[in-house]
């Protein structure tokens, strides 16, 4: 049940016919794991906490640096050098004391990914490297957990949802991250944001949309982004959506899958 304080706090949700009391109860019961407490992750946890997600796990082994503050909006100058997940937990507790926060100050890897992810209902991936993205994708498939994925570039972003453990209306498996990126695109010609820069507000746009998709998945409203990739171009202020499908030759849930666990990451 919602307390009187929660009823006042969430009243803008409660009057939405798509959410209401029943939907808010679903949010309160939902456990979300946020992978990465950087630009995307900080925006995601802020909106999830404000919305009343019951449990938010945050995994990241990094500390706050001064260069983070241009886009990682939940941290302050006085927190530089401190653990990101502990700082994020402090922010959430101040914003909404009804949220249970689980700070996980370690690196997600093949040894702990399945155990950690299995403890949550939905995963939001805000990681900044392809190895972690493949790992989260594969672990969510094996654990049968919805994965809301986002990525950002200097002036652009992408967003989609993976439920590759389910089938679509045609009886075919839903696609996963490996269907979009069959091979790791990491090259010397594909630099990270530390090298090329990033407009801080772009991360906020993508993070808030990622949080929105998590909330939709939690309550069960609207149309999912499964099989659809939302692309944001900040320079042109333009949104486009492209469809993508299951790749029968992908090694995870293809016709002849070869990945049965996470040992291929060891």
Short mmCIF file of C-alpha atoms in Angstrom, two decimals, residues 35 108-110 113-115 117-118 123 125 130-147 149 162-165 175-182 250-254 257-266:
data_model
loop_
_atom_site.label_atom_id
_atom_site.label_comp_id
_atom_site.label_asym_id
_atom_site.label_seq_id
_atom_site.Cartn_x
_atom_site.Cartn_y
_atom_site.Cartn_z
CA UNK A 35 24.67 -0.62 -15.33
CA UNK A 108 30.38 -6.28 -13.97
CA UNK A 109 32.08 -9.33 -15.47
CA UNK A 110 31.46 -12.89 -16.57
CA UNK A 113 26.85 -10.75 -14.19
CA UNK A 114 24.26 -13.53 -14.10
CA UNK A 115 23.99 -13.54 -10.33
CA UNK A 117 21.21 -9.38 -13.05
CA UNK A 118 18.99 -12.26 -11.92
CA UNK A 123 18.11 -3.81 -16.60
CA UNK A 125 22.45 -0.43 -19.69
CA UNK A 130 31.18 -2.53 -26.29
CA UNK A 131 32.55 -5.41 -24.22
CA UNK A 132 30.24 -4.54 -21.32
CA UNK A 133 27.30 -4.05 -23.70
CA UNK A 134 27.75 -7.55 -25.15
CA UNK A 135 28.10 -8.96 -21.65
CA UNK A 136 24.93 -7.28 -20.38
CA UNK A 137 23.05 -8.34 -23.51
CA UNK A 138 24.05 -11.98 -23.17
CA UNK A 139 23.45 -12.09 -19.41
CA UNK A 140 19.97 -10.56 -19.78
CA UNK A 141 19.10 -13.15 -22.41
CA UNK A 142 20.29 -16.02 -20.23
CA UNK A 143 18.53 -14.59 -17.15
CA UNK A 144 15.38 -13.74 -19.17
CA UNK A 145 15.38 -10.08 -18.14
CA UNK A 146 14.24 -7.12 -20.27
CA UNK A 147 17.13 -4.88 -21.26
CA UNK A 149 19.77 -0.07 -23.90
CA UNK A 162 15.77 -6.18 -25.98
CA UNK A 163 13.61 -9.14 -24.99
CA UNK A 164 15.37 -11.73 -27.09
CA UNK A 165 14.24 -14.59 -24.83
CA UNK A 175 16.43 -9.57 -31.82
CA UNK A 176 19.21 -8.70 -29.41
CA UNK A 177 22.28 -6.47 -29.37
CA UNK A 178 24.24 -8.99 -31.44
CA UNK A 179 21.67 -8.64 -34.21
CA UNK A 180 22.44 -4.91 -34.40
CA UNK A 181 26.19 -5.32 -33.96
CA UNK A 182 27.31 -8.82 -35.06
CA UNK A 250 23.71 -14.70 -34.26
CA UNK A 251 25.50 -16.89 -31.70
CA UNK A 252 23.17 -16.17 -28.79
CA UNK A 253 19.61 -16.95 -29.92
CA UNK A 254 20.17 -17.79 -33.57
CA UNK A 257 23.35 -20.85 -30.83
CA UNK A 258 26.80 -21.49 -29.44
CA UNK A 259 26.67 -19.27 -26.34
CA UNK A 260 25.07 -21.25 -23.52
CA UNK A 261 26.68 -19.30 -20.66
CA UNK A 262 29.11 -16.40 -20.24
CA UNK A 263 32.31 -18.42 -20.58
CA UNK A 264 33.08 -16.74 -23.92
CA UNK A 265 33.91 -13.58 -21.93
CA UNK A 266 36.56 -15.33 -19.81
#
